[in-house]
Short mmCIF file of C-alpha atoms and ligand atoms in Angstrom, two decimals:
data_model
loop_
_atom_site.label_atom_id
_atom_site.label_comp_id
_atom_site.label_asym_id
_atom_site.label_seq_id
_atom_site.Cartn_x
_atom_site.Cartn_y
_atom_site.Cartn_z
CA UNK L 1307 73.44 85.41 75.24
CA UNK L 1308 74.90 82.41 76.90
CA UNK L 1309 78.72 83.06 78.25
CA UNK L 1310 80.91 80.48 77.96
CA UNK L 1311 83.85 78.85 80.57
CA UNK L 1312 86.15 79.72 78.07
CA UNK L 1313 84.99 83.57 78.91
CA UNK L 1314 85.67 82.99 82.39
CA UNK L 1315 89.19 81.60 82.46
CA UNK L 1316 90.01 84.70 79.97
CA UNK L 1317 89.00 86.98 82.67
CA UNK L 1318 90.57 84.63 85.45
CA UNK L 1319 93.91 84.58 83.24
CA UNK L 1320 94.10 88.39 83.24
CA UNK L 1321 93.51 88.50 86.98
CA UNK L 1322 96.35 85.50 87.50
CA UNK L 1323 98.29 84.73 84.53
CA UNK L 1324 99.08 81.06 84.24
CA UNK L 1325 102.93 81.65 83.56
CA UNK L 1326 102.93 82.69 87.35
CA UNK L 1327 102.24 79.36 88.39
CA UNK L 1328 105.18 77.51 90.27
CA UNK L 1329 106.11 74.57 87.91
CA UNK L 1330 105.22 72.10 90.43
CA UNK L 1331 102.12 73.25 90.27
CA UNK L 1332 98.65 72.42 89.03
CA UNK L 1333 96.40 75.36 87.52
CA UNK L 1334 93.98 76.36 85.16
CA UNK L 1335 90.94 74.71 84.11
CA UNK L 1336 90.87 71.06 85.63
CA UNK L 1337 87.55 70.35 85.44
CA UNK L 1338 84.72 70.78 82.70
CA UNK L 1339 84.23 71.81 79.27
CA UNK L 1340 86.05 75.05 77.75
CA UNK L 1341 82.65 75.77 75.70
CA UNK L 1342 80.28 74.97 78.44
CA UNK L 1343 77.91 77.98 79.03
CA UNK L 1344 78.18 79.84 82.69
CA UNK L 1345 75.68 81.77 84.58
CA UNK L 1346 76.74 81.07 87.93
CA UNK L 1347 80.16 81.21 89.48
CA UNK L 1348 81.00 80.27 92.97
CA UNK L 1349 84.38 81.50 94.37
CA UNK L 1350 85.95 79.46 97.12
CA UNK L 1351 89.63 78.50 99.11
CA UNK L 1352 89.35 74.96 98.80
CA UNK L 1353 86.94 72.25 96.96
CA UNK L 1354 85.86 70.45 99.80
CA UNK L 1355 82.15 68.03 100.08
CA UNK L 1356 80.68 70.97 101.67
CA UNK L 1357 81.41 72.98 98.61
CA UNK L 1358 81.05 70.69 96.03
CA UNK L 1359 77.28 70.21 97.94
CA UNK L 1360 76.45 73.82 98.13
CA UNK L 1361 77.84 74.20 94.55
CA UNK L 1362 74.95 71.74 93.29
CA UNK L 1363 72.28 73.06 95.65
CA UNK L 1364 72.82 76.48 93.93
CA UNK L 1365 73.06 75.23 90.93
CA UNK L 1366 76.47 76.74 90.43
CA UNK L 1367 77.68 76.44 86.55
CA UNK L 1368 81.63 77.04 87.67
CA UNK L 1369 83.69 76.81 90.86
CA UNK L 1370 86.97 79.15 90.84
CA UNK L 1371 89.09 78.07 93.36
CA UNK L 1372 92.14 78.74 95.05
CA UNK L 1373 93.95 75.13 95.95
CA UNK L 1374 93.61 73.06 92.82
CA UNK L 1375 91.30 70.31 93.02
CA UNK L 1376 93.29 68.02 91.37
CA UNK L 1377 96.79 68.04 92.47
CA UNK L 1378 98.20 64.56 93.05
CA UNK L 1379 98.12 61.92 89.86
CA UNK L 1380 94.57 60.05 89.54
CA UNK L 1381 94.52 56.93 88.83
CA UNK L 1382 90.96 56.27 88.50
CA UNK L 1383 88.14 58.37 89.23
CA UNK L 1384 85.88 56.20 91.26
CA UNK L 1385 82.13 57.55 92.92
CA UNK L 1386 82.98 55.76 96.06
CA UNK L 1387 86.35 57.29 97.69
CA UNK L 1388 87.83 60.40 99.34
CA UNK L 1389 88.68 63.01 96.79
CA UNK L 1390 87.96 61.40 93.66
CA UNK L 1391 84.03 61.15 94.96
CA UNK L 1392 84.00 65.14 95.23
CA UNK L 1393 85.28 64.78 91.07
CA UNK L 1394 82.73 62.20 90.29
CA UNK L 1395 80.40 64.47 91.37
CA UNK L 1396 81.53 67.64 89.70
CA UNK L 1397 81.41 65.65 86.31
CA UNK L 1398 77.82 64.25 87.20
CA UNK L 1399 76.28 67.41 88.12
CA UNK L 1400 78.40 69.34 84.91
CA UNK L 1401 79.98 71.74 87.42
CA UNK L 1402 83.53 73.16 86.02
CA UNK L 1403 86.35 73.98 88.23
CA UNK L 1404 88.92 76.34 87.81
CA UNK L 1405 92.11 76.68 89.44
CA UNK L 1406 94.53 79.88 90.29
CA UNK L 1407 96.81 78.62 92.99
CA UNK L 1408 100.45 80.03 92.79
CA UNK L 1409 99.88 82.14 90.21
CA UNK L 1410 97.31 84.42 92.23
CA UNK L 1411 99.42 83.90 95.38
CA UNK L 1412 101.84 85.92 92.99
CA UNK L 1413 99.64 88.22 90.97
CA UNK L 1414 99.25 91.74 91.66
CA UNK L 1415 96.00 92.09 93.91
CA UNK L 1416 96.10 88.13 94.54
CA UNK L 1417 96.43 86.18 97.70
CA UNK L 1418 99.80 88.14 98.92
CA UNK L 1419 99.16 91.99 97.92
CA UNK L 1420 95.23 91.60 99.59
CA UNK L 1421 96.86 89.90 102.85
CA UNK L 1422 99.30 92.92 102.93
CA UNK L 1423 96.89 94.82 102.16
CA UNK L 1424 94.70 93.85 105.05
CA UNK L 1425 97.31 94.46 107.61
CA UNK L 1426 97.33 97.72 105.98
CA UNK L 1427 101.18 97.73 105.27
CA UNK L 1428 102.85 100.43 103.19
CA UNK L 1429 105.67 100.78 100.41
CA UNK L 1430 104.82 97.10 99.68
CA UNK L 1431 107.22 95.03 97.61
CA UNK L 1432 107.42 91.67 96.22
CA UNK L 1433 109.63 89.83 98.67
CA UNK L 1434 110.72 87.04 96.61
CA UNK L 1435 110.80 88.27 93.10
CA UNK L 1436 110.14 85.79 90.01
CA UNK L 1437 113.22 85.58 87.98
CA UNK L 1438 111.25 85.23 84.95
CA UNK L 1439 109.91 88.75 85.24
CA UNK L 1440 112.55 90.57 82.91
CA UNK L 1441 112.73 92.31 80.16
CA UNK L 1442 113.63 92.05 76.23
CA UNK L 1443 114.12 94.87 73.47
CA UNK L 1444 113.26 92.81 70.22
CA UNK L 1445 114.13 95.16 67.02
CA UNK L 1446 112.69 94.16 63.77
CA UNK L 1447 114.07 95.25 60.21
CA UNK L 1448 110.26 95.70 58.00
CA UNK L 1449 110.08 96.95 54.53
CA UNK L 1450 108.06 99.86 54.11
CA UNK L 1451 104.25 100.14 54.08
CA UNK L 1452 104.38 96.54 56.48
CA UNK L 1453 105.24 98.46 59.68
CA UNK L 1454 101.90 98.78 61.22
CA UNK L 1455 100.64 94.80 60.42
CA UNK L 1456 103.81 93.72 62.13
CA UNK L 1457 103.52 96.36 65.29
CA UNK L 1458 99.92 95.36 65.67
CA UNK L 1459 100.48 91.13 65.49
CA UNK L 1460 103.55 91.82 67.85
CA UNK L 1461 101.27 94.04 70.06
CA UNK L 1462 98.44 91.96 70.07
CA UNK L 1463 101.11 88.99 71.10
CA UNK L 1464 101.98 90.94 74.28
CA UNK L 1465 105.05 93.25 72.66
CA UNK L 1466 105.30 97.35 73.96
CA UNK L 1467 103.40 96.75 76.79
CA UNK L 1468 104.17 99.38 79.26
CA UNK L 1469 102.47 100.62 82.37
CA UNK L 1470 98.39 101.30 80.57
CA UNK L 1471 99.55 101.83 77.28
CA UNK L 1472 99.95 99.12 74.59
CA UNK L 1473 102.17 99.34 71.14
CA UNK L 1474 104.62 101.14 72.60
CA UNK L 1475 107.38 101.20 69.95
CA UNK L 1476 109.78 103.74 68.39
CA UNK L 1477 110.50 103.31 64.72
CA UNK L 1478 113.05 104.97 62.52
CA UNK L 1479 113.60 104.55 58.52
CA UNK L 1480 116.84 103.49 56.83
CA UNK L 1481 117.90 101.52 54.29
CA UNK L 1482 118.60 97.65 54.24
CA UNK L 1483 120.61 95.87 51.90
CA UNK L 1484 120.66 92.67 51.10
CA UNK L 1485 121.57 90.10 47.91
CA UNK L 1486 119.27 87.21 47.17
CA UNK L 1487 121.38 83.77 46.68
CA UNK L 1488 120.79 81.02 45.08
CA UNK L 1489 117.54 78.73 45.97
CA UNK L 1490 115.70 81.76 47.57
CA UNK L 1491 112.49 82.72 46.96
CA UNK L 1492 112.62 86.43 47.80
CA UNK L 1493 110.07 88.92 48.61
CA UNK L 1494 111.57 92.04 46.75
CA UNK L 1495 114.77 91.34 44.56
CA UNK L 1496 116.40 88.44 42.25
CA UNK L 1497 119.06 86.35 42.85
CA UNK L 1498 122.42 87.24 42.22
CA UNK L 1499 121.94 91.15 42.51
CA UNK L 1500 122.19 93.97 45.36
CA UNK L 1501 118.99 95.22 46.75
CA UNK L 1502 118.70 98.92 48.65
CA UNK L 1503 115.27 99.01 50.26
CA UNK L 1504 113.60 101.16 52.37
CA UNK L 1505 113.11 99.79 55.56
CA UNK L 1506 111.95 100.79 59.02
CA UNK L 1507 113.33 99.76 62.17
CA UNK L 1508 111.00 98.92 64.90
CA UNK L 1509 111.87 98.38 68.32
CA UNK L 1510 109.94 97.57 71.30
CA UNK L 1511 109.89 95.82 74.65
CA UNK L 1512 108.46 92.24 76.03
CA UNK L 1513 108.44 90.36 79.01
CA UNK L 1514 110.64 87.42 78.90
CA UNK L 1515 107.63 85.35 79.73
CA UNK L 1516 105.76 86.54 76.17
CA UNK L 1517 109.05 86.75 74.46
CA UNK L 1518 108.33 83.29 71.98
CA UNK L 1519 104.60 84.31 71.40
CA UNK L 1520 105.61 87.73 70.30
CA UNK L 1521 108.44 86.18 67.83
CA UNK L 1522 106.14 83.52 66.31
CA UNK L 1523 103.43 86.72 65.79
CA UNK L 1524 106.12 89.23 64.07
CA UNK L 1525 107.85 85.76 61.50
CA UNK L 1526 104.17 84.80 60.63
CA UNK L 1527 103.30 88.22 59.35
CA UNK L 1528 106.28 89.69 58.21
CA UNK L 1529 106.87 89.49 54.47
CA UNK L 1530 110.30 88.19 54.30
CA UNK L 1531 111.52 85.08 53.64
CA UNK L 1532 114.49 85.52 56.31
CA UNK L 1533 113.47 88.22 58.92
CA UNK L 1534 116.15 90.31 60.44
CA UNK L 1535 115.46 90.98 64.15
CA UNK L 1536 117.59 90.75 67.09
CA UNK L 1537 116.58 90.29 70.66
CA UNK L 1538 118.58 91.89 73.94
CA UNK L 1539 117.96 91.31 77.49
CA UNK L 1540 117.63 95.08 79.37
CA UNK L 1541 118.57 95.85 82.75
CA UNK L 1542 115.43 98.07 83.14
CA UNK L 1543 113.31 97.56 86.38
CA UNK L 1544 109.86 95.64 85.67
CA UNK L 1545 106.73 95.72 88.04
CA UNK L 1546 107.82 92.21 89.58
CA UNK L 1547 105.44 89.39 90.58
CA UNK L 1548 106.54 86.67 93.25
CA UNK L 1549 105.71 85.03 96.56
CA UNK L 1550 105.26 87.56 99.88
CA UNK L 1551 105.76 91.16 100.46
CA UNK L 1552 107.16 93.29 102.77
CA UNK L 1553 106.38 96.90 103.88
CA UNK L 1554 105.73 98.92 106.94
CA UNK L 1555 103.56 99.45 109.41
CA UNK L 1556 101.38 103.15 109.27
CA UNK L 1557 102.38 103.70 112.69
CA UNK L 1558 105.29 101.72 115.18
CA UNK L 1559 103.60 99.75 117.76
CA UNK L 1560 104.68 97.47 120.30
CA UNK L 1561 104.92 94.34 119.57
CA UNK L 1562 102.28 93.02 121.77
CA UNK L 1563 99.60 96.00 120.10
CA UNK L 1564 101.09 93.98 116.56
CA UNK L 1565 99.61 90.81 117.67
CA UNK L 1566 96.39 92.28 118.55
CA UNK L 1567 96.22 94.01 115.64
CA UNK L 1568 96.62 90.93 113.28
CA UNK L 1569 94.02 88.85 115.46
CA UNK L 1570 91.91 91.92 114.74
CA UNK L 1571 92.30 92.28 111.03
CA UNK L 1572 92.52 88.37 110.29
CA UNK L 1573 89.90 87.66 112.81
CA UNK L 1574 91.65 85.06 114.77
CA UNK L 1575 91.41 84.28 118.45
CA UNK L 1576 95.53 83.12 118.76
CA UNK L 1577 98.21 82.93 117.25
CA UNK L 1578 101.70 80.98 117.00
CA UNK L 1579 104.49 83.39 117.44
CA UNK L 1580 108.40 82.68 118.00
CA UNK L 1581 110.92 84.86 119.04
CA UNK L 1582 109.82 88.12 119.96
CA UNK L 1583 110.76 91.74 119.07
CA UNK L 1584 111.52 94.11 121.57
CA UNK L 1585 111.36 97.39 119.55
CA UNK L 1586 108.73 98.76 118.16
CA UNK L 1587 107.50 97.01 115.37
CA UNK L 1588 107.49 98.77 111.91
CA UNK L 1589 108.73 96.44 109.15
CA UNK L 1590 106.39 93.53 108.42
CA UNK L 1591 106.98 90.67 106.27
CA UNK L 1592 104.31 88.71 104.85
CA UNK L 1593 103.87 85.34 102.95
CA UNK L 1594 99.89 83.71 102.77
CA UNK L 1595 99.67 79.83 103.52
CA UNK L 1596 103.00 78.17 104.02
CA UNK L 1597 105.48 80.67 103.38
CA UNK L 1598 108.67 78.95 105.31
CA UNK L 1599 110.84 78.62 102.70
CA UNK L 1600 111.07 83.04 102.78
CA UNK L 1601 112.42 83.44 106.06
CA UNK L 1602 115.76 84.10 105.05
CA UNK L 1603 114.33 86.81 102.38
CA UNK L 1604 112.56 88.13 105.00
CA UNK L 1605 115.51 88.24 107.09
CA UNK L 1606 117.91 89.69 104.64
CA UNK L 1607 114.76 92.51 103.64
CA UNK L 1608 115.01 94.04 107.10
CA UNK L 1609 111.75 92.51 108.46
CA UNK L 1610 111.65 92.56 112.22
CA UNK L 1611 108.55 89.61 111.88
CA UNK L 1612 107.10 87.55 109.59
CA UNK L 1613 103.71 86.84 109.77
CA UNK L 1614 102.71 83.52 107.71
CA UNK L 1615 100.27 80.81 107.66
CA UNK L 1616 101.70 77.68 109.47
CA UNK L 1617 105.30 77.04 109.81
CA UNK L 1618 107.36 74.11 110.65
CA UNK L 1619 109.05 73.88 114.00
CA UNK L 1620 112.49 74.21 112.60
CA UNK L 1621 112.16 77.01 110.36
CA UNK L 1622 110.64 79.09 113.44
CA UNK L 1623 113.11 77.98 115.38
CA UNK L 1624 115.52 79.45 112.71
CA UNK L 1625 114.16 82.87 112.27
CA UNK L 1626 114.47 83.59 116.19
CA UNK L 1627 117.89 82.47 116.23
CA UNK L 1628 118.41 85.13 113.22
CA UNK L 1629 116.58 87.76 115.60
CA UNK L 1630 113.29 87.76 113.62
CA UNK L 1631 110.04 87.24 115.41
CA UNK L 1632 107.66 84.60 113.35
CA UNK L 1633 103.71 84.83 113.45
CA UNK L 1634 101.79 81.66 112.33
CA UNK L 1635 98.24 82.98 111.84
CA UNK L 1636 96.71 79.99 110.29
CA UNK L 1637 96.90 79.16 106.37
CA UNK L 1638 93.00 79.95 106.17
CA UNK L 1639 92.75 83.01 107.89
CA UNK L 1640 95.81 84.45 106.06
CA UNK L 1641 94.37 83.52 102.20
CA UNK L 1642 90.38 83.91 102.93
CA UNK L 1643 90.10 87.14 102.34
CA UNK L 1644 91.07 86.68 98.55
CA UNK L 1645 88.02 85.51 98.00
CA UNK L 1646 86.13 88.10 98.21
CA UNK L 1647 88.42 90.42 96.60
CA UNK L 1648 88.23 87.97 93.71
CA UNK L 1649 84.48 87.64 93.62
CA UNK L 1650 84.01 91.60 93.22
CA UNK L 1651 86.97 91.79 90.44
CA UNK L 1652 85.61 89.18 88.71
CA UNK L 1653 81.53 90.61 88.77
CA UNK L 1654 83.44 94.11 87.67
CA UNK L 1655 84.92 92.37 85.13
CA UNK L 1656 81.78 90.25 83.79
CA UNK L 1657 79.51 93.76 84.29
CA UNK L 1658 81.88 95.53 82.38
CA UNK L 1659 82.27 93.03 79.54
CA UNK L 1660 78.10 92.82 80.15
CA UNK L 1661 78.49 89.20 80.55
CA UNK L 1662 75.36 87.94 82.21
CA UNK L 1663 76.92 85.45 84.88
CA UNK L 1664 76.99 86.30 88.58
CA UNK L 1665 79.67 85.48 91.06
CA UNK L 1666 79.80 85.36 94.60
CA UNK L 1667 81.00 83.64 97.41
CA UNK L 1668 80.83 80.37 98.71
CA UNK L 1669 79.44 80.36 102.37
CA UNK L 1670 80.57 76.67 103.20
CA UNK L 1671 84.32 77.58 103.18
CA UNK L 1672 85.62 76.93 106.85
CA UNK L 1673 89.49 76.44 108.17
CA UNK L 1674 89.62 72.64 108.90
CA UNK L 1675 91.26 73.71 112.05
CA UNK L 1676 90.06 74.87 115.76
CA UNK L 1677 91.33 76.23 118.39
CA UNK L 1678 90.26 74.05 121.40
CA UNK L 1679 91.38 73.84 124.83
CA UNK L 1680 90.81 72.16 128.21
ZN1 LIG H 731 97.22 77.99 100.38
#
């Protein structure tokens, strides 16, 4: 049976969700046809001619990449220039392109946690957590015998989701009372007189993100008229998502074995590094791409470096006059190595859903830059 794009960017959702995305962003699907069938899926950093060429030589059905290929407002979509030509050419040869850019820099086991992961840090943490990560109790007054529709739309909307285990909730019976006025229409009752029904409580959690969805599921099945619920923000610790980690080291090194250790595990000849520690090395901070705008997090986590992508002059500059060594190791060679973490969660995925579409990776993908000399 034919699978379908729209099966892909479910799977791709679950890997990054979409809320992760920063809002200046541009995600998602940007190019093709949700209903378009797929049979070949080509993973890549960056849609470049190369790609977009190998993509048609292989006769690739769907491109998921990592920068969006559509990021600054077209206005036209001409054969003949720059970017828009690579477009043109995605529409002529029917090749869809999906996008996860901030949201799987964010996402647990995206571009950050398998960077960190390659450096082999431990006791990784989020470095700059996502505000919008937090967490709601919604309770919801049901009459009897509707309990389990409502727990299941609520569930099914992302409610009592906690750790592995969905429908989490605790319920608890009581009575509600209530007296129907004038110009209602109610479910159990008549107007004018005092109803005692037996009711059940039903409490349960949500992510702040989900927290509409889940409301609009638990109104449109519940049987009142006016639904009593209430919602309260909770203080509770959630997993958190956001931009760079930070963790340590398996063993203290100098911090000249550090640098050889990154151009080992990033594969990189040189790198740009300011400042300079003179202990040994333990706590790393990390950020894939351009991660400039986290030096002070990483300064006020404890890290004794932070190893990036590129970095302006000035923002180095900054994080040795706060003490903190910086590493530049090249925006390429710090998110490349998604990709084929990505291409093996998303065949495990497909396998285990026995969708018949295989992925791999694209073997044009090259960092624009190179290291030359005299
Ligand atoms: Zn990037």
């Amino acid at each position: 049976m034919a699978h379908t794009v729209q099966q892909v960017v479910k799977v791709m959702e679950e890997i990054a969700p979409p809320y992760l995305a920063e809002e200046w962003d541009n995600v998602g699907l940007l190019v093709g046809r949700m209903q378009d069938s797929v049979q070949r899926v080509m993973v890549c950093l960056d849609v470049t001619e190369a790609i977009v060429h190998e993509a048609i030589q292989k006769g690739v059905d769907m491109i998921v990449s990592h920068h969006p290929v559509i990021f600054e407002k077209l206005k036209s979509l001409r054969g003949d220039t720059g970017r828009e030509r690579l477009l043109y050419l995605l529409v002529g040869n029917n090749i869809a392109v999906y996008c996860a850019h901030t949201n799987l820099d964010k996402a647990a086991g995206g571009v950050d946690d398998v960077l960190a992961a390659r450096l082999g840090l431990q006791d990784v943490r989020v470095l700059s957590a996502d505000q919008r990560d937090k967490l709601y109790k919604v309770v919801v007054f049901i009459p009897k015998g509707h309990e389990d529709a409502v727990m299941d739309a609520m569930a099914r909307a992302g409610a009592g989701w906690i750790g592995n285990y969905s429908h989490c909730t605790f319920q608890i019976d009581g009575t509600g009372t209530f007296m129907p006025l004038e110009g209602t229409n109610p479910y159990i009752g008549q107007q004018g007189r005092l109803e005692k029904v037996h009711e059940v409580r039903l409490e349960t959690v949500v992510l702040s993100n989900q927290l509409d969805r889940v409301i609009q599921a638990m109104l449109q099945v519940h049987p009142y008229e006016e639904v009593a619920y209430d919602v309260y923000p909770l203080a509770n610790r959630v997993k958190k998502h956001g931009f760079g980690r930070i963790g340590r080291l398996a063993h203290r090194m100098t911090f000249e074995e550090f640098i050889g250790k990154v151009c080992d595990d990033l594969g990189v000849s040189s790198l740009q590094v300011a400042g300079w520690v003179d202990d040994e090395v333990e706590v790393v901070a990390t950020c894939a791409g351009s991660g400039g705008s986290l030096i002070n997090k990483a300064y006020c986590s404890g890290a004794q470096v932070f190893l990036t992508g590129e970095l302006k002059y000035h923002d180095a500059q900054a994080a040795a006059e706060l003490g903190m060594a910086t590493i530049a190791a090249g925006h390429y060679a710090t998110e490349v190595f998604v990709v084929k973490e990505l291409v093996s969660r998303l065949q495990k995925s497909f396998d285990a859903l026995q969708y018949d579409i295989e992925v791999f990776a694209a073997e044009t993908m090259a960092d624009i830059y190179k290291t030359v000399g005299k």
